[in-house]
XYZ file of C-alpha atoms in Angstrom:
654
model
C -80.220 291.643 106.049
C -81.343 292.396 102.463
C -81.412 289.784 99.772
C -78.296 291.191 98.112
C -76.016 290.491 101.094
C -74.817 287.098 99.864
C -73.830 288.599 96.495
C -71.914 291.434 98.139
C -69.790 288.923 100.122
C -68.149 287.841 96.865
C -67.331 291.492 96.121
C -67.833 291.109 92.388
C -67.992 294.636 91.021
C -70.500 293.816 88.310
C -72.882 292.172 90.773
C -72.479 294.968 93.268
C -73.363 297.606 90.710
C -76.352 295.588 89.569
C -77.921 295.434 93.011
C -77.130 299.001 94.094
C -80.343 301.045 94.215
C -80.824 304.071 92.002
C -80.472 307.035 94.292
C -81.318 310.671 93.551
C -78.380 313.037 93.209
C -77.219 314.348 96.605
C -77.608 317.889 97.752
C -74.189 319.403 98.364
C -73.519 321.903 101.134
C -71.813 325.128 100.111
C -68.143 324.724 101.061
C -66.163 327.560 102.583
C -63.203 326.908 100.289
C -62.208 324.485 97.563
C -60.362 321.425 98.872
C -60.207 317.657 98.553
C -61.072 315.292 101.375
C -57.765 313.427 101.294
C -54.129 314.331 100.959
C -52.869 313.858 97.435
C -50.280 311.272 96.302
C -46.767 312.049 95.119
C -44.103 310.621 92.840
C -41.977 307.649 93.812
C -38.260 307.568 93.021
C -36.095 304.611 92.000
C -37.864 304.098 88.726
C -41.365 303.435 90.060
C -44.043 304.446 87.590
C -46.158 307.457 88.495
C -49.713 306.563 89.425
C -52.662 308.644 90.515
C -56.240 309.393 89.803
C -55.264 311.484 86.773
C -53.867 308.393 85.041
C -57.184 306.572 85.140
C -59.927 309.133 84.678
C -63.503 308.077 85.004
C -65.710 308.496 81.970
C -68.202 310.419 84.083
C -65.864 313.082 85.493
C -67.205 316.601 85.745
C -65.064 319.669 84.821
C -64.720 320.519 88.523
C -63.364 317.035 89.301
C -60.867 317.245 86.410
C -59.685 320.576 87.764
C -59.128 319.031 91.210
C -57.152 316.180 89.689
C -54.989 318.653 87.796
C -54.277 320.472 91.064
C -53.326 317.114 92.623
C -50.786 316.403 89.859
C -49.232 319.818 90.389
C -48.765 319.110 94.095
C -47.337 315.653 93.257
C -44.536 317.181 91.187
C -43.529 319.427 94.107
C -42.877 316.545 96.583
C -39.357 316.300 97.967
C -37.156 315.079 100.812
C -36.173 317.192 103.783
C -33.488 316.485 106.385
C -35.091 315.874 109.761
C -33.929 315.394 113.302
C -35.600 312.011 113.582
C -34.127 308.802 112.282
C -37.103 307.549 110.328
C -39.988 308.507 108.158
C -42.719 308.951 110.717
C -42.836 305.663 112.589
C -44.470 307.380 115.583
C -47.482 308.687 113.636
C -50.846 307.489 114.982
C -52.998 306.299 112.089
C -56.196 306.959 114.046
C -55.169 310.606 114.456
C -54.587 310.800 110.721
C -58.075 309.409 110.069
C -59.494 311.972 112.485
C -57.768 314.764 110.557
C -59.095 313.401 107.275
C -62.623 313.274 108.722
C -62.373 316.904 109.886
C -61.130 318.008 106.469
C -63.918 316.122 104.716
C -66.594 317.583 106.951
C -66.436 320.818 104.962
C -67.629 319.005 101.815
C -70.028 316.654 103.528
C -73.066 315.710 101.441
C -76.646 315.885 102.589
C -78.109 312.435 102.036
C -81.669 311.334 102.375
C -82.665 308.838 105.028
C -83.049 306.113 102.394
C -79.552 306.771 101.049
C -78.026 306.615 104.534
C -79.893 303.395 105.317
C -78.820 301.708 102.078
C -75.179 302.803 102.502
C -75.150 301.571 106.075
C -76.474 298.176 105.007
C -73.906 297.884 102.210
C -71.098 298.808 104.622
C -72.214 296.148 107.085
C -72.416 293.514 104.331
C -68.943 294.430 103.062
C -67.424 294.136 106.539
C -69.045 290.721 107.009
C -67.656 289.601 103.651
C -64.143 290.755 104.544
C -64.285 289.013 107.926
C -65.324 285.753 106.255
C -62.530 286.006 103.664
C -59.610 287.350 105.693
C -60.571 286.136 109.160
C -58.252 287.319 111.938
C -56.497 289.760 109.615
C -59.543 292.049 109.890
C -59.669 294.017 113.144
C -62.845 296.000 113.869
C -62.051 299.190 115.802
C -64.339 301.412 117.831
C -66.499 303.792 115.823
C -64.975 307.210 115.208
C -67.605 309.987 115.027
C -70.209 307.266 114.517
C -68.367 305.873 111.467
C -67.298 302.239 111.031
C -63.514 301.941 111.459
C -61.340 298.849 110.954
C -57.836 297.631 110.100
C -56.745 294.948 107.651
C -53.299 293.301 107.780
C -52.368 292.456 104.201
C -49.438 290.097 103.614
C -47.891 290.746 100.190
C -47.301 287.644 98.110
C -43.624 286.724 97.639
C -42.886 284.119 94.996
C -39.130 283.826 95.581
C -36.869 284.815 98.444
C -36.340 288.563 98.701
C -33.121 290.286 99.681
C -33.402 293.116 102.188
C -30.502 295.571 101.787
C -29.563 298.823 103.435
C -26.606 301.153 103.713
C -25.228 301.650 107.193
C -23.373 304.868 107.965
C -20.406 305.057 110.321
C -21.208 308.635 111.385
C -23.464 309.180 114.379
C -24.520 312.767 113.486
C -27.949 312.558 111.919
C -27.649 315.969 110.279
C -24.575 314.741 108.368
C -26.239 311.602 107.006
C -27.445 313.351 103.851
C -23.912 314.449 102.946
C -22.128 311.241 103.995
C -19.698 310.004 101.362
C -19.755 306.449 100.051
C -16.508 305.752 101.917
C -18.280 306.209 105.274
C -21.036 303.651 104.599
C -21.255 299.952 103.850
C -24.037 297.668 102.662
C -25.744 294.970 104.679
C -28.217 292.457 103.247
C -30.127 289.342 104.301
C -32.795 287.116 102.756
C -36.437 286.778 103.819
C -39.389 284.692 102.721
C -42.032 286.776 104.469
C -42.553 290.522 104.904
C -44.462 292.265 107.687
C -48.005 293.058 106.557
C -49.233 296.226 104.936
C -51.686 297.739 107.432
C -54.690 299.348 105.777
C -56.764 301.394 108.253
C -60.154 302.576 106.948
C -63.267 304.361 108.056
C -66.510 304.424 106.088
C -68.130 307.855 105.649
C -71.918 307.986 105.562
C -71.790 308.652 101.802
C -69.836 305.430 101.030
C -70.238 303.641 98.675
C -72.779 305.759 96.861
C -70.697 308.963 96.493
C -67.503 309.073 98.579
C -64.591 306.589 98.925
C -63.455 305.192 102.279
C -61.005 307.292 104.210
C -57.826 305.284 104.706
C -54.192 305.242 105.742
C -51.464 302.804 104.693
C -48.670 302.017 107.146
C -45.689 299.821 106.190
C -42.576 298.886 108.135
C -40.219 298.383 105.172
C -41.133 301.261 102.802
C -40.516 304.993 102.916
C -43.430 307.429 102.772
C -42.970 308.302 99.080
C -43.375 304.701 97.990
C -46.379 304.300 100.265
C -47.823 307.487 98.718
C -47.752 305.816 95.326
C -49.830 302.955 96.757
C -52.354 305.487 98.029
C -52.613 306.995 94.550
C -53.365 303.578 93.054
C -56.181 303.036 95.543
C -57.594 306.442 94.534
C -57.493 305.453 90.883
C -59.294 302.171 91.620
C -62.065 304.150 93.336
C -62.355 306.484 90.352
C -62.888 303.464 88.115
C -65.442 301.830 90.425
C -67.078 304.947 91.828
C -70.403 304.184 93.499
C -69.449 300.535 94.223
C -67.775 298.679 97.088
C -64.002 298.766 96.536
C -62.476 297.251 99.661
C -61.931 293.811 98.146
C -60.304 295.322 95.043
C -58.021 297.455 97.230
C -56.951 294.520 99.378
C -56.448 292.188 96.427
C -54.286 294.737 94.602
C -52.150 295.465 97.668
C -51.682 291.749 98.260
C -50.880 290.581 94.740
C -49.643 293.588 92.752
C -48.127 296.133 95.126
C -44.581 294.707 95.009
C -44.472 294.446 91.226
C -45.928 297.970 90.925
C -43.088 299.319 93.070
C -40.531 297.442 90.968
C -39.660 295.044 93.810
C -38.785 291.657 92.357
C -35.644 290.437 94.111
C -34.457 293.201 96.431
C -35.837 295.815 98.816
C -33.602 298.733 99.780
C -34.469 300.170 103.187
C -34.227 303.875 103.806
C -33.206 306.562 103.255
C -32.854 307.217 106.988
C -32.556 310.618 108.640
C -34.522 312.253 105.793
C -38.180 313.184 106.030
C -40.187 312.658 102.859
C -42.955 315.156 102.135
C -45.671 313.003 100.619
C -49.250 311.911 101.039
C -50.567 312.465 104.562
C -52.207 309.050 104.410
C -48.845 307.330 103.852
C -47.366 306.308 107.219
C -43.861 304.832 107.168
C -42.977 302.886 110.318
C -39.364 302.629 109.230
C -37.279 304.218 111.993
C -33.642 303.112 111.752
C -31.613 300.079 110.706
C -31.130 299.172 114.368
C -34.873 298.633 114.791
C -35.997 297.703 111.262
C -33.520 294.893 110.574
C -34.168 292.906 113.803
C -37.921 293.324 113.357
C -37.840 292.037 109.765
C -35.627 289.106 110.748
C -37.765 288.208 113.747
C -40.989 288.369 111.757
C -39.519 286.237 108.965
C -38.276 283.603 111.441
C -41.657 283.420 113.155
C -43.522 283.044 109.886
C -41.078 280.437 108.563
C -41.532 278.414 111.744
C -45.321 278.750 111.621
C -45.374 277.745 107.960
C -43.205 274.735 108.741
C -45.480 273.598 111.573
C -48.639 273.905 109.465
C -47.392 271.976 106.409
C -46.553 268.337 105.673
C -42.926 267.276 105.274
C -41.076 264.074 104.405
C -38.671 262.546 106.900
C -35.278 261.782 105.343
C -34.938 258.606 107.440
C -38.286 256.813 107.175
C -39.503 258.713 104.046
C -42.934 259.185 105.616
C -44.929 262.403 105.586
C -45.791 264.033 108.881
C -47.029 267.487 109.930
C -44.318 269.922 110.930
C -45.281 269.725 114.600
C -44.064 266.089 114.625
C -40.560 267.036 113.446
C -37.396 268.062 115.263
C -35.245 270.737 113.623
C -31.544 270.586 114.517
C -29.237 273.643 114.682
C -27.918 272.707 111.225
C -31.529 273.279 109.957
C -32.020 269.605 108.982
C -35.221 268.111 110.371
C -36.393 264.576 111.119
C -39.536 263.069 112.600
C -39.596 262.551 116.355
C -39.931 258.779 116.094
C -36.793 258.384 113.959
C -34.617 260.791 115.935
C -35.700 259.103 119.188
C -34.804 255.631 117.888
C -31.556 256.968 116.430
C -30.529 258.517 119.757
C -31.521 255.485 121.818
C -29.541 253.141 119.542
C -26.264 255.060 119.797
C -26.558 255.545 123.550
C -27.292 251.839 124.075
C -24.291 250.806 121.955
C -22.020 253.430 123.525
C -21.212 255.160 120.223
C -22.190 258.652 121.346
C -19.340 260.129 119.291
C -21.331 259.131 116.197
C -24.505 260.744 117.509
C -24.491 263.477 114.859
C -26.996 264.812 112.336
C -28.246 261.814 110.295
C -28.039 263.856 107.090
C -25.163 262.614 104.938
C -22.083 264.865 104.822
C -23.464 267.123 107.546
C -21.895 266.071 110.823
C -23.756 268.671 112.873
C -24.055 268.126 116.623
C -27.335 267.192 118.291
C -27.821 269.506 121.313
C -27.937 267.920 124.779
C -31.344 269.551 125.333
C -32.720 267.531 122.415
C -31.125 264.365 123.770
C -32.647 264.961 127.209
C -36.079 265.320 125.623
C -35.942 261.941 123.846
C -33.924 259.878 126.350
C -35.195 258.851 129.746
C -33.458 259.848 132.958
C -31.361 256.675 133.144
C -30.252 256.774 129.518
C -29.509 260.475 129.668
C -27.217 259.846 132.648
C -25.502 257.155 130.579
C -25.267 259.586 127.655
C -23.559 262.211 129.827
C -21.210 259.596 131.281
C -20.245 258.336 127.834
C -19.720 261.849 126.528
C -17.438 262.605 129.474
C -15.572 259.354 128.903
C -15.116 260.054 125.178
C -13.969 263.586 125.909
C -11.388 262.392 128.424
C -10.181 259.695 126.034
C -9.548 262.335 123.398
C -7.381 264.365 125.793
C -3.730 263.489 125.240
C -2.674 264.328 128.828
C -5.533 262.563 130.646
C -4.684 259.188 132.224
C -6.333 256.923 134.793
C -4.918 255.951 138.156
C -4.032 252.211 138.129
C -5.309 251.857 141.705
C -8.632 253.739 141.885
C -9.294 254.512 138.172
C -9.582 258.245 138.907
C -8.747 260.729 136.136
C -5.322 262.340 136.423
C -3.260 264.764 134.355
C 0.222 263.643 133.368
C 3.206 265.976 133.117
C 5.837 266.257 130.389
C 7.831 263.330 131.855
C 4.782 261.024 131.706
C 4.336 261.000 135.486
C 1.065 261.683 137.284
C -0.271 261.816 140.821
C -3.801 260.789 141.670
C -5.696 263.486 143.551
C -7.956 260.881 145.124
C -5.596 258.210 146.494
C -2.371 260.270 146.066
C -0.607 257.440 144.220
C 2.267 258.743 142.088
C 2.754 256.575 139.011
C 4.195 256.406 135.515
C 1.556 256.888 132.828
C 3.418 254.618 130.389
C 3.860 251.432 132.416
C 1.257 252.183 135.138
C 3.868 251.344 137.804
C 5.041 253.440 140.723
C 6.979 256.562 139.876
C 10.523 255.655 138.795
C 12.575 258.773 138.092
C 15.687 258.027 136.003
C 14.820 254.357 135.489
C 13.306 252.755 132.380
C 9.750 251.445 132.383
C 9.179 247.794 133.272
C 8.096 245.724 130.296
C 4.956 243.555 130.502
C 7.141 240.443 130.407
C 9.113 241.642 133.444
C 5.886 242.413 135.278
C 4.660 238.899 134.595
C 7.872 237.411 135.972
C 7.613 239.506 139.142
C 4.046 238.382 139.737
C 4.951 234.737 139.243
C 7.826 235.168 141.713
C 5.366 236.666 144.214
C 3.159 233.624 143.876
C 6.115 231.291 144.430
C 7.283 233.198 147.501
C 3.779 233.095 148.917
C 3.742 229.309 148.484
C 6.938 228.941 150.585
C 5.464 230.396 153.776
C 5.440 227.929 156.663
C 2.245 226.416 157.900
C 2.174 228.336 161.189
C 2.810 231.656 159.494
C 0.265 230.836 156.783
C -2.487 230.240 159.313
C -1.715 233.427 161.188
C -1.169 235.784 158.244
C -3.107 234.398 155.285
C -6.121 232.770 156.901
C -8.585 235.455 155.757
C -6.567 237.043 152.943
C -5.388 234.106 150.868
C -8.372 234.160 148.495
C -8.168 237.926 147.985
C -4.449 237.729 147.264
C -4.894 234.910 144.771
C -7.793 236.706 143.059
C -5.810 239.948 142.780
C -2.747 238.190 141.403
C -4.892 236.295 138.918
C -6.534 239.481 137.690
C -3.226 241.255 137.290
C -1.755 238.307 135.407
C -4.760 238.239 133.046
C -4.535 241.995 132.551
C -0.846 241.874 131.665
C -1.407 238.969 129.289
C -4.186 240.941 127.614
C -1.941 243.995 127.266
C 0.786 241.842 125.721
C -1.690 240.370 123.242
C -3.083 243.802 122.374
C 0.420 245.192 121.858
C 1.202 242.265 119.568
C -1.788 242.448 117.236
C -3.109 246.031 117.631
C -2.102 249.660 117.160
C -2.949 252.430 119.614
C -4.911 255.415 118.288
C -2.699 258.514 118.668
C -5.748 260.627 119.537
C -7.683 258.665 122.173
C -5.290 255.735 122.942
C -7.863 253.143 121.853
C -6.443 249.783 120.678
C -7.338 249.069 117.040
C -6.632 245.969 114.981
C -6.648 245.988 111.206
C -8.397 243.017 109.627
C -7.939 243.936 105.987
C -7.799 246.881 103.607
C -5.574 249.951 103.361
C -3.371 251.519 106.021
C -5.552 254.609 106.403
C -7.339 253.776 109.658
C -10.320 255.462 111.265
C -10.716 255.107 115.017
C -14.074 253.710 116.045
C -13.917 255.647 119.317
C -13.000 259.205 118.317
C -13.499 258.993 114.530
C -10.025 260.423 113.773
C -7.686 259.142 111.036
C -4.149 257.777 111.483
C -1.586 255.706 109.600
C -1.476 252.045 110.626
C 2.230 251.740 109.749
C 3.790 254.753 111.497
C 0.881 255.388 113.906
C 0.838 259.138 113.096
C -2.314 261.297 112.795
C -3.327 262.053 109.196
C -6.151 263.903 107.416
C -6.326 262.330 103.963
C -4.297 260.313 101.507
C -1.509 262.880 101.128
C 0.500 260.998 103.747
C 0.882 257.989 101.426
C 2.003 259.931 98.342
C 5.767 259.758 97.935
C 6.383 258.901 101.573
C 7.818 255.907 103.383
C 4.356 254.553 104.218
C 2.413 252.733 101.534
C -1.337 252.761 101.287
C -1.459 249.003 100.650
C 1.147 246.562 101.899
C 2.749 243.989 99.625
C 1.676 240.514 100.720
C 3.716 237.384 100.012
C 2.001 234.237 98.677
C 2.417 232.521 102.043
C 0.834 235.436 103.853
C -1.948 235.592 101.284
C -2.601 231.876 101.718
C -2.748 232.327 105.472
C -5.180 235.227 105.165
C -7.461 233.408 102.769
C -7.610 230.504 105.163
C -8.860 232.716 107.963
C -10.905 230.065 109.705
C -7.878 227.856 110.247
C -5.849 230.771 111.630
C -8.654 231.771 113.995
C -9.099 228.197 115.183
C -5.371 227.813 115.797
C -5.287 231.075 117.772
C -8.262 230.013 119.857
C -6.611 226.665 120.618
C -3.433 228.388 121.784
C -5.348 230.803 123.986
C -7.453 228.021 125.487
C -4.339 225.980 126.200
C -2.698 228.951 127.923
C -5.817 229.516 129.988
C -5.981 225.853 130.942
C -2.345 225.830 132.001
C -2.838 229.009 134.016
C -5.882 227.593 135.777
C -4.096 224.364 136.603
C -1.140 226.314 137.992
C -3.418 228.431 140.152
C -5.242 225.347 141.404
C -1.981 223.708 142.300
C -0.953 226.878 144.094
C -4.218 226.923 146.003
C -3.688 223.340 147.034
C -0.145 224.114 148.204
C -1.190 227.236 150.082
C -4.120 225.449 151.718
C -2.137 222.358 152.668
C -3.880 220.582 155.523
C -7.289 222.036 154.619
C -7.887 219.924 151.551
C -10.585 217.277 151.206
C -11.110 214.600 148.578
C -14.222 214.547 146.427
C -16.406 211.454 147.203
C -16.833 210.785 143.461
C -13.512 211.563 141.751
C -11.183 211.821 144.787
C -9.927 215.202 143.618
C -8.422 217.329 146.395
C -10.634 220.358 147.113
C -10.302 223.209 149.592
C -12.908 224.445 152.035
C -13.464 228.184 151.497
C -14.452 230.713 154.173
C -15.694 228.061 156.712
C -18.335 226.967 154.193
C -19.022 223.221 154.358
C -20.724 223.290 150.961
C -17.798 222.296 148.721
C -17.727 222.382 144.938
C -15.396 219.987 143.127
C -13.719 221.786 140.261
C -12.820 218.506 138.517
C -16.165 216.661 138.257
C -18.417 219.681 138.943
C -20.062 217.968 141.924
C -21.407 219.582 145.091
C -20.821 217.690 148.364
C -20.747 218.234 152.137
C -17.407 218.746 153.885
C -18.698 217.147 157.130
C -20.514 213.996 156.003
C -18.808 213.549 152.591
C -22.184 213.117 150.859
C -23.264 214.590 147.523
C -25.472 217.680 147.935
C -28.256 218.059 145.379
C -30.072 220.940 147.069
C -28.461 223.064 149.762
C -31.715 223.869 151.605
C -32.515 220.147 152.046
C -29.065 219.047 153.271
C -28.115 221.869 155.648
C -30.291 222.949 158.572
C -30.713 223.121 162.377
C -31.137 219.340 162.764
C -28.891 218.541 159.832
C -25.330 219.325 158.855
C -24.227 222.827 159.690
C -23.318 224.824 156.610
C -20.663 226.982 158.322
C -18.127 225.655 160.862
C -14.575 226.681 161.705
C -11.625 224.467 160.731
């Protein structure tokens, strides 16, 4: 590699010209006819300024070259549109075929160069390709040599400072020959925003006389421009070569296409696709890959989405929860387009699932409320917690259904009818969904107080069974019956207490108690609003304006004094509840003693009557909390030491 290779990699035009060797003038072959080696550029409509080699003449132009440029300008003014059968502007054109045609046309004016000139040009071409590969990396694609000439492609991404709007007019007619005469009533506009545009593809081949005498042969292909606009870009590249003739120009071409092509075309905020169904007669080197709106719009959208995602993954972002910066690959983007780091969203999901508040498992961004997809939840939660998440979601969904009730026997989900009756599909129990009792057509529901009285009567009737009948019928079932009755009594007492101090959410039937504040309540289960006074669903505060319900209740001084002394009220309520529990336990113990008459045994310490349960001789005194043996009446400190093969038997009948 010559000593000037490192300077050429920077592609500074002044340095390049300083190291280029002084070559003798080339000997030109006699051409058969006058022609130029490339197709000439044309005008661009929509207010784009005309550009071409004639606008930037070189100070060293010969009269023959000026005459050629004048002929080019004449052909530019004759460019026009023609209606074609295709739907685009030449999207199927092969750029390599175009380069082959350009090489054949240029062969007629090929220069005879000396061996030294060819060697120097070849070295400069190799250095320029190495420089472009080091600058643009994977965007430079080296192709196979065509006719022994170096050929390559460069993907140039135009710089976009702000978001661009892509717009096009879609026609309702399907006849392509009528598209040119379609009225404005038969078409409508469609637009969308992008942050990235598909690259401008510059395909070049170096002739043997480049860079000493001839420019590179090239084509420009673009997905989102028509051929006339691309022709104007070709003319600018020609003018740059005329200014830097005899020097390497690839870097200047690429830099201009990347930074100045959009502003040159007058594209600042909007790009209008099309026109479609019309073939533009322009520069042969201009290849428009625009085919139809059906193919162009999805391609532009897909490319923009891919580039936005890639840009997001490669940059640093701040998490809105922990306010720490992480690379984009460590973030999770939700369907609402808000993103959070994986650590925070994992902790956030685990917390709500553990507490059972999956209805609040929404986008953490304030005022968003977007859902987190189950696929995201499955990624961050383990198998066990994801099963719990699905179970809770099903439970919350069923609770929000107004006609879904649970069977009082097997807790299976049932659907109630208009008369508030339901039949369980699992145990086939037909019941009333209001009182949870058996179906009672034409009769009112039994109140909780009446249920409590019936249960107490059942306990009394059970206590009146004779001893012989008791031993035959209730020997193995007495404990189960007592336990079931006790549970039902506790459940009814709880329902009575809930009905006294709570209101039922009209959406999900969850019991809610108001501690303080206004009467606009929000359910902690389903998150819906309702009025605490009339128990009706509401949306905002309009319900309390001019209606019977007031937002804040008027509190008397006595009530205010009672509320301010909350500790005393809570203590009094706890004392009452504890007293009721104590009385209930004592009543049940007395009942057990009555039902197990003849099976009782006195505690060796406190002489309290205790009952032997399930043939187990290890008895626990409920009064003094002492363990003792039913057979030997001794206190048992450790069961394994007192009972054994040569000791007291732990289980005996009677």
